[in-house]
C-alpha atoms as an extended CHARMM CRD file, in Angstrom:
* protein
*
       177  EXT
         1         1  MET       CA             12.9530000000        7.7370000000       -3.4610000000  PROA      1               0.0000000000
         2         2  TYR       CA              9.2670000000        7.1320000000       -4.1230000000  PROA      2               0.0000000000
         3         3  PHE       CA              7.4380000000        6.1620000000       -7.2730000000  PROA      3               0.0000000000
         4         4  ALA       CA              3.6850000000        5.9930000000       -7.7940000000  PROA      4               0.0000000000
         5         5  ALA       CA              1.7330000000        5.1420000000      -10.9330000000  PROA      5               0.0000000000
         6         6  LEU       CA             -1.7910000000        4.2920000000      -11.9870000000  PROA      6               0.0000000000
         7         7  LEU       CA             -2.3400000000        1.3620000000      -14.3460000000  PROA      7               0.0000000000
         8         8  ALA       CA             -5.8290000000        1.3840000000      -15.8390000000  PROA      8               0.0000000000
         9         9  ARG       CA             -7.0920000000       -1.6150000000      -17.7790000000  PROA      9               0.0000000000
        10        10  THR       CA             -8.7880000000       -0.7530000000      -21.0500000000  PROA      10              0.0000000000
        11        11  GLU       CA            -10.0900000000       -2.6930000000      -24.0500000000  PROA      11              0.0000000000
        12        12  ASP       CA             -6.6820000000       -2.1950000000      -25.6750000000  PROA      12              0.0000000000
        13        13  GLY       CA             -4.5830000000       -3.2690000000      -22.6700000000  PROA      13              0.0000000000
        14        14  TRP       CA             -3.1290000000       -1.2090000000      -19.8480000000  PROA      14              0.0000000000
        15        15  GLU       CA             -2.6440000000        2.5620000000      -19.7700000000  PROA      15              0.0000000000
        16        16  ALA       CA             -0.2490000000        4.1230000000      -17.2820000000  PROA      16              0.0000000000
        17        17  SER       CA             -0.0600000000        7.5420000000      -15.7150000000  PROA      17              0.0000000000
        18        18  ASP       CA              2.2040000000        8.8160000000      -13.0060000000  PROA      18              0.0000000000
        19        19  THR       CA              0.8200000000       10.6920000000      -10.0750000000  PROA      19              0.0000000000
        20        20  GLU       CA              2.0550000000       12.8380000000       -7.2620000000  PROA      20              0.0000000000
        21        21  LEU       CA              0.0380000000       11.3000000000       -4.4750000000  PROA      21              0.0000000000
        22        22  LEU       CA              1.0810000000       13.7730000000       -1.8330000000  PROA      22              0.0000000000
        23        23  ASP       CA             -0.2620000000       16.6590000000       -3.8910000000  PROA      23              0.0000000000
        24        24  ASN       CA             -3.6440000000       15.0790000000       -4.6060000000  PROA      24              0.0000000000
        25        25  VAL       CA             -4.2880000000       12.4620000000       -1.9490000000  PROA      25              0.0000000000
        26        26  GLU       CA             -4.5990000000       12.5470000000        1.8190000000  PROA      26              0.0000000000
        27        27  THR       CA             -6.7630000000        9.4720000000        2.4600000000  PROA      27              0.0000000000
        28        28  LEU       CA             -7.4830000000        6.0750000000        0.9420000000  PROA      28              0.0000000000
        29        29  SER       CA            -10.8310000000        7.4610000000       -0.2000000000  PROA      29              0.0000000000
        30        30  ASP       CA             -9.0240000000       10.2340000000       -2.1080000000  PROA      30              0.0000000000
        31        31  LEU       CA             -6.7560000000        7.6240000000       -3.6830000000  PROA      31              0.0000000000
        32        32  ALA       CA             -9.7490000000        5.5090000000       -4.7440000000  PROA      32              0.0000000000
        33        33  ASP       CA            -11.4320000000        8.5680000000       -6.2810000000  PROA      33              0.0000000000
        34        34  LEU       CA             -8.2450000000        9.4270000000       -8.1970000000  PROA      34              0.0000000000
        35        35  ALA       CA             -8.0290000000        5.8570000000       -9.5020000000  PROA      35              0.0000000000
        36        36  ARG       CA            -11.7000000000        5.7970000000      -10.5330000000  PROA      36              0.0000000000
        37        37  GLU       CA            -11.1590000000        8.9940000000      -12.5360000000  PROA      37              0.0000000000
        38        38  ALA       CA             -8.4510000000        7.1690000000      -14.5200000000  PROA      38              0.0000000000
        39        39  ALA       CA            -10.7110000000        4.1950000000      -15.2510000000  PROA      39              0.0000000000
        40        40  ALA       CA            -12.5700000000        3.6180000000      -18.4750000000  PROA      40              0.0000000000
        41        41  GLU       CA            -16.0650000000        2.8020000000      -17.2430000000  PROA      41              0.0000000000
        42        42  ASP       CA            -15.7300000000        0.4480000000      -14.2510000000  PROA      42              0.0000000000
        43        43  ASP       CA            -12.5390000000       -1.2810000000      -15.3670000000  PROA      43              0.0000000000
        44        44  THR       CA             -9.7550000000       -2.2720000000      -13.0020000000  PROA      44              0.0000000000
        45        45  VAL       CA             -7.2260000000        0.3340000000      -11.9170000000  PROA      45              0.0000000000
        46        46  LEU       CA             -4.0710000000       -0.5230000000      -10.0170000000  PROA      46              0.0000000000
        47        47  VAL       CA             -2.2010000000        2.0360000000       -7.9730000000  PROA      47              0.0000000000
        48        48  LEU       CA              1.4100000000        0.9380000000       -7.6510000000  PROA      48              0.0000000000
        49        49  ILE       CA              3.5700000000        2.6220000000       -5.0220000000  PROA      49              0.0000000000
        50        50  GLU       CA              7.1280000000        1.9040000000       -3.9810000000  PROA      50              0.0000000000
        51        51  GLN       CA              9.8030000000        3.3060000000       -1.7800000000  PROA      51              0.0000000000
        52        52  GLU       CA             13.0700000000        2.1270000000       -3.2450000000  PROA      52              0.0000000000
        53        53  ASP       CA             14.5530000000       -0.8690000000       -1.3990000000  PROA      53              0.0000000000
        54        54  ALA       CA             12.0410000000       -0.5500000000        1.4610000000  PROA      54              0.0000000000
        55        55  TRP       CA              8.4710000000       -1.5030000000        0.5260000000  PROA      55              0.0000000000
        56        56  PHE       CA              5.8510000000       -1.5310000000       -2.2030000000  PROA      56              0.0000000000
        57        57  GLY       CA              2.0870000000       -1.3510000000       -2.2210000000  PROA      57              0.0000000000
        58        58  VAL       CA             -0.6800000000       -2.3100000000       -4.6150000000  PROA      58              0.0000000000
        59        59  VAL       CA             -4.1570000000       -0.8120000000       -4.4000000000  PROA      59              0.0000000000
        60        60  ARG       CA             -6.7780000000       -2.3090000000       -6.6790000000  PROA      60              0.0000000000
        61        61  ILE       CA             -9.9450000000       -0.4520000000       -7.5680000000  PROA      61              0.0000000000
        62        62  ASP       CA            -12.6880000000       -2.3020000000       -9.4490000000  PROA      62              0.0000000000
        63        63  GLY       CA            -15.5170000000        0.1140000000      -10.1970000000  PROA      63              0.0000000000
        64        64  GLU       CA            -17.2920000000        1.2360000000       -7.0520000000  PROA      64              0.0000000000
        65        65  GLU       CA            -16.0630000000       -1.6990000000       -4.9370000000  PROA      65              0.0000000000
        66        66  ASP       CA            -13.9480000000       -1.0200000000       -1.8650000000  PROA      66              0.0000000000
        67        67  PRO       CA            -10.2200000000       -0.7750000000       -2.5970000000  PROA      67              0.0000000000
        68        68  ARG       CA             -8.1760000000       -3.9410000000       -2.1100000000  PROA      68              0.0000000000
        69        69  ILE       CA             -4.7170000000       -3.3090000000       -0.6840000000  PROA      69              0.0000000000
        70        70  TYR       CA             -1.4560000000       -5.1890000000       -0.3200000000  PROA      70              0.0000000000
        71        71  VAL       CA              1.6240000000       -3.6950000000        1.3600000000  PROA      71              0.0000000000
        72        72  SER       CA              4.9010000000       -5.6560000000        1.3250000000  PROA      72              0.0000000000
        73        73  ASP       CA              6.2340000000       -4.3300000000        4.6610000000  PROA      73              0.0000000000
        74        74  ALA       CA              3.8220000000       -2.5110000000        6.9570000000  PROA      74              0.0000000000
        75        75  ALA       CA              6.4960000000       -1.3250000000        9.3870000000  PROA      75              0.0000000000
        76        76  ALA       CA              8.5430000000        0.2890000000        6.6190000000  PROA      76              0.0000000000
        77        77  ALA       CA              5.4360000000        1.7890000000        5.0280000000  PROA      77              0.0000000000
        78        78  ALA       CA              4.3080000000        3.2010000000        8.3880000000  PROA      78              0.0000000000
        79        79  ARG       CA              7.3370000000        5.4790000000        8.3700000000  PROA      79              0.0000000000
        80        80  SER       CA              6.2860000000        6.9790000000        5.0430000000  PROA      80              0.0000000000
        81        81  SER       CA              3.6120000000        9.4990000000        4.1360000000  PROA      81              0.0000000000
        82        82  TYR       CA              2.6020000000        7.3240000000        1.1640000000  PROA      82              0.0000000000
        83        83  GLY       CA              2.3490000000        4.2820000000        3.4090000000  PROA      83              0.0000000000
        84        84  GLU       CA              0.1850000000        6.0870000000        5.9340000000  PROA      84              0.0000000000
        85        85  ILE       CA             -2.4790000000        6.4280000000        3.2400000000  PROA      85              0.0000000000
        86        86  LEU       CA             -2.5640000000        2.6510000000        2.7210000000  PROA      86              0.0000000000
        87        87  LEU       CA             -2.2550000000        1.4400000000        6.3150000000  PROA      87              0.0000000000
        88        88  THR       CA             -5.8630000000        1.8240000000        7.3450000000  PROA      88              0.0000000000
        89        89  ASP       CA             -7.2080000000        0.5560000000       10.6580000000  PROA      89              0.0000000000
        90        90  GLU       CA             -9.0950000000       -2.1590000000        8.7690000000  PROA      90              0.0000000000
        91        91  LEU       CA             -5.9440000000       -3.2970000000        6.9680000000  PROA      91              0.0000000000
        92        92  LEU       CA             -4.0640000000       -3.5140000000       10.2780000000  PROA      92              0.0000000000
        93        93  GLY       CA             -6.9300000000       -5.3150000000       12.0120000000  PROA      93              0.0000000000
        94        94  ARG       CA             -7.7970000000       -2.4690000000       14.3620000000  PROA      94              0.0000000000
        95        95  GLU       CA            -11.1530000000       -1.0080000000       15.2350000000  PROA      95              0.0000000000
        96        96  PRO       CA            -11.3060000000        2.5420000000       13.8280000000  PROA      96              0.0000000000
        97        97  ASP       CA            -12.4340000000        4.0680000000       17.1000000000  PROA      97              0.0000000000
        98        98  ASP       CA             -9.9330000000        2.2390000000       19.3020000000  PROA      98              0.0000000000
        99        99  ASP       CA             -8.1820000000        4.6680000000       21.5850000000  PROA      99              0.0000000000
       100       100  PRO       CA             -4.8260000000        3.5760000000       22.9640000000  PROA      100             0.0000000000
       101       101  ASP       CA             -4.9300000000        2.5150000000       26.5990000000  PROA      101             0.0000000000
       102       102  LEU       CA             -3.7330000000        5.6720000000       28.3260000000  PROA      102             0.0000000000
       103       103  ASP       CA             -2.6180000000        3.6860000000       31.3720000000  PROA      103             0.0000000000
       104       104  ALA       CA             -0.2380000000        1.6850000000       29.1790000000  PROA      104             0.0000000000
       105       105  LEU       CA              1.5100000000        4.7200000000       27.7000000000  PROA      105             0.0000000000
       106       106  ASP       CA              4.9880000000        5.5390000000       29.0100000000  PROA      106             0.0000000000
       107       107  LEU       CA              4.4510000000        9.2660000000       29.3840000000  PROA      107             0.0000000000
       108       108  ASP       CA              7.3280000000       10.2500000000       31.6750000000  PROA      108             0.0000000000
       109       109  GLY       CA              9.7870000000        7.4140000000       31.1770000000  PROA      109             0.0000000000
       110       110  THR       CA              9.7590000000        6.3460000000       34.8260000000  PROA      110             0.0000000000
       111       111  GLU       CA              7.4300000000        3.3630000000       34.5050000000  PROA      111             0.0000000000
       112       112  ASP       CA              8.8640000000       -0.1180000000       34.9700000000  PROA      112             0.0000000000
       113       113  GLY       CA              8.8710000000       -2.3110000000       31.9230000000  PROA      113             0.0000000000
       114       114  ASP       CA             10.8600000000       -3.9360000000       29.1890000000  PROA      114             0.0000000000
       115       115  ASP       CA             12.5420000000       -1.3190000000       26.9940000000  PROA      115             0.0000000000
       116       116  GLU       CA             13.4460000000       -3.7480000000       24.2190000000  PROA      116             0.0000000000
       117       117  GLU       CA             11.5380000000       -3.3010000000       20.9710000000  PROA      117             0.0000000000
       118       118  ASP       CA              9.4180000000       -6.2500000000       19.8440000000  PROA      118             0.0000000000
       119       119  ASP       CA             11.0070000000       -7.8180000000       16.7570000000  PROA      119             0.0000000000
       120       120  ASP       CA              7.6070000000       -8.4200000000       15.1420000000  PROA      120             0.0000000000
       121       121  THR       CA              6.2290000000       -4.8830000000       15.3550000000  PROA      121             0.0000000000
       122       122  VAL       CA              7.3270000000       -1.2780000000       15.2150000000  PROA      122             0.0000000000
       123       123  GLU       CA              5.5530000000        1.6210000000       16.8700000000  PROA      123             0.0000000000
       124       124  VAL       CA              4.3600000000        4.3870000000       14.6010000000  PROA      124             0.0000000000
       125       125  ALA       CA              5.8800000000        7.6280000000       15.8730000000  PROA      125             0.0000000000
       126       126  GLY       CA              3.5620000000        9.4930000000       18.2040000000  PROA      126             0.0000000000
       127       127  SER       CA              0.6350000000        7.1580000000       17.7260000000  PROA      127             0.0000000000
       128       128  GLY       CA              1.2590000000        4.5160000000       20.3600000000  PROA      128             0.0000000000
       129       129  GLU       CA              0.1540000000        1.9930000000       17.7170000000  PROA      129             0.0000000000
       130       130  ALA       CA              2.2630000000       -1.0180000000       16.7680000000  PROA      130             0.0000000000
       131       131  VAL       CA              2.5350000000       -2.0380000000       13.1180000000  PROA      131             0.0000000000
       132       132  PRO       CA              3.8110000000       -5.4950000000       12.1400000000  PROA      132             0.0000000000
       133       133  HSD       CA              6.9490000000       -6.0640000000       10.0830000000  PROA      133             0.0000000000
       134       134  GLY       CA              6.1680000000       -7.8850000000        6.8810000000  PROA      134             0.0000000000
       135       135  PRO       CA              3.2530000000       -7.9540000000        4.4800000000  PROA      135             0.0000000000
       136       136  VAL       CA             -0.3190000000       -6.9090000000        5.2920000000  PROA      136             0.0000000000
       137       137  GLY       CA             -3.4630000000       -6.7710000000        3.2540000000  PROA      137             0.0000000000
       138       138  ASP       CA             -4.8990000000       -8.9400000000        0.5140000000  PROA      138             0.0000000000
       139       139  PRO       CA             -2.1610000000      -11.1980000000       -0.9030000000  PROA      139             0.0000000000
       140       140  GLN       CA             -4.6110000000      -12.3900000000       -3.5740000000  PROA      140             0.0000000000
       141       141  VAL       CA             -5.1880000000       -8.8780000000       -4.9250000000  PROA      141             0.0000000000
       142       142  LEU       CA             -3.6320000000       -9.8240000000       -8.2890000000  PROA      142             0.0000000000
       143       143  ASP       CA             -4.6010000000      -13.5230000000       -8.4890000000  PROA      143             0.0000000000
       144       144  ASP       CA             -6.9540000000      -13.1640000000      -11.4480000000  PROA      144             0.0000000000
       145       145  LEU       CA             -4.3320000000      -11.0620000000      -13.2500000000  PROA      145             0.0000000000
       146       146  GLY       CA             -1.7140000000      -13.8380000000      -13.1310000000  PROA      146             0.0000000000
       147       147  ILE       CA              0.2060000000      -12.9830000000       -9.9570000000  PROA      147             0.0000000000
       148       148  GLY       CA             -0.6290000000      -15.3720000000       -7.1550000000  PROA      148             0.0000000000
       149       149  GLU       CA             -0.0590000000      -14.9370000000       -3.4420000000  PROA      149             0.0000000000
       150       150  LYS       CA              3.2230000000      -16.8410000000       -3.4740000000  PROA      150             0.0000000000
       151       151  GLU       CA              4.6050000000      -14.7790000000       -6.3600000000  PROA      151             0.0000000000
       152       152  LEU       CA              3.4580000000      -11.4970000000       -4.8050000000  PROA      152             0.0000000000
       153       153  LYS       CA              5.1100000000      -12.2610000000       -1.4800000000  PROA      153             0.0000000000
       154       154  ALA       CA              8.3360000000      -13.2880000000       -3.2620000000  PROA      154             0.0000000000
       155       155  LEU       CA              8.7150000000       -9.9820000000       -5.1220000000  PROA      155             0.0000000000
       156       156  SER       CA             11.8050000000       -8.0300000000       -4.2100000000  PROA      156             0.0000000000
       157       157  GLU       CA             13.5530000000       -4.7560000000       -4.9840000000  PROA      157             0.0000000000
       158       158  ASP       CA             12.0620000000       -4.2430000000       -8.4380000000  PROA      158             0.0000000000
       159       159  ALA       CA              8.5580000000       -5.4080000000       -7.5550000000  PROA      159             0.0000000000
       160       160  LEU       CA              6.5980000000       -2.8890000000       -9.6200000000  PROA      160             0.0000000000
       161       161  THR       CA              8.5320000000       -3.7580000000      -12.7670000000  PROA      161             0.0000000000
       162       162  GLU       CA              7.9320000000       -7.4630000000      -12.1240000000  PROA      162             0.0000000000
       163       163  ILE       CA              4.2090000000       -6.8330000000      -11.5930000000  PROA      163             0.0000000000
       164       164  ALA       CA              4.0020000000       -4.7840000000      -14.7920000000  PROA      164             0.0000000000
       165       165  GLU       CA              5.8250000000       -7.5130000000      -16.7420000000  PROA      165             0.0000000000
       166       166  ALA       CA              3.3960000000      -10.1570000000      -15.4900000000  PROA      166             0.0000000000
       167       167  LEU       CA              0.4740000000       -7.9370000000      -16.5540000000  PROA      167             0.0000000000
       168       168  GLY       CA              1.9880000000       -7.2220000000      -19.9670000000  PROA      168             0.0000000000
       169       169  ALA       CA              2.2400000000       -3.5440000000      -19.0190000000  PROA      169             0.0000000000
       170       170  SER       CA              5.9840000000       -3.0680000000      -18.5500000000  PROA      170             0.0000000000
       171       171  GLU       CA              6.3670000000       -0.7630000000      -21.5610000000  PROA      171             0.0000000000
       172       172  VAL       CA              3.5380000000        1.5490000000      -20.4930000000  PROA      172             0.0000000000
       173       173  LEU       CA              4.8380000000        1.6500000000      -16.9130000000  PROA      173             0.0000000000
       174       174  GLU       CA              8.3260000000        2.5520000000      -18.1140000000  PROA      174             0.0000000000
       175       175  THR       CA              6.9220000000        5.5070000000      -20.0400000000  PROA      175             0.0000000000
       176       176  VAL       CA              5.8660000000        7.1430000000      -16.7650000000  PROA      176             0.0000000000
       177       177  ARG       CA              8.8010000000        6.0200000000      -14.6230000000  PROA      177             0.0000000000
């Protein structure tokens, strides 16, 4: 089960709204535009996304600045349509125009090689691209809001609720949950 919400900071605190990302958003740019529409002036907007018991993501939009992203488990997120929006080439440390080495692809299954999957990465279906297990992105995305890198990386199953509590926005988040 997925949950996605926008938390927009205002003069009076945080305002929350739920969103169906798959209906409105196909790219990170679309997500940033959606978040900016929810912002009062150029205030901070957080997009909180979770797949129950698998991963969570935080996207921070501050005015017209580039989005800052943190994903708790890239490999789990890579298997999700929500996660695919967040796992940009830049976030994964890839050049956007990198084409996979066609000589390295196992196209007919007869090539020699180790068939064991690497414990540190998982291949995204059909892409030939490996995505690391574990967190990716900006672990300091919420530092100035009271959630440091250590706390962010330690969040578990109910991460979005814990983030909202730390921000003083748990009641407004619960209204859209």
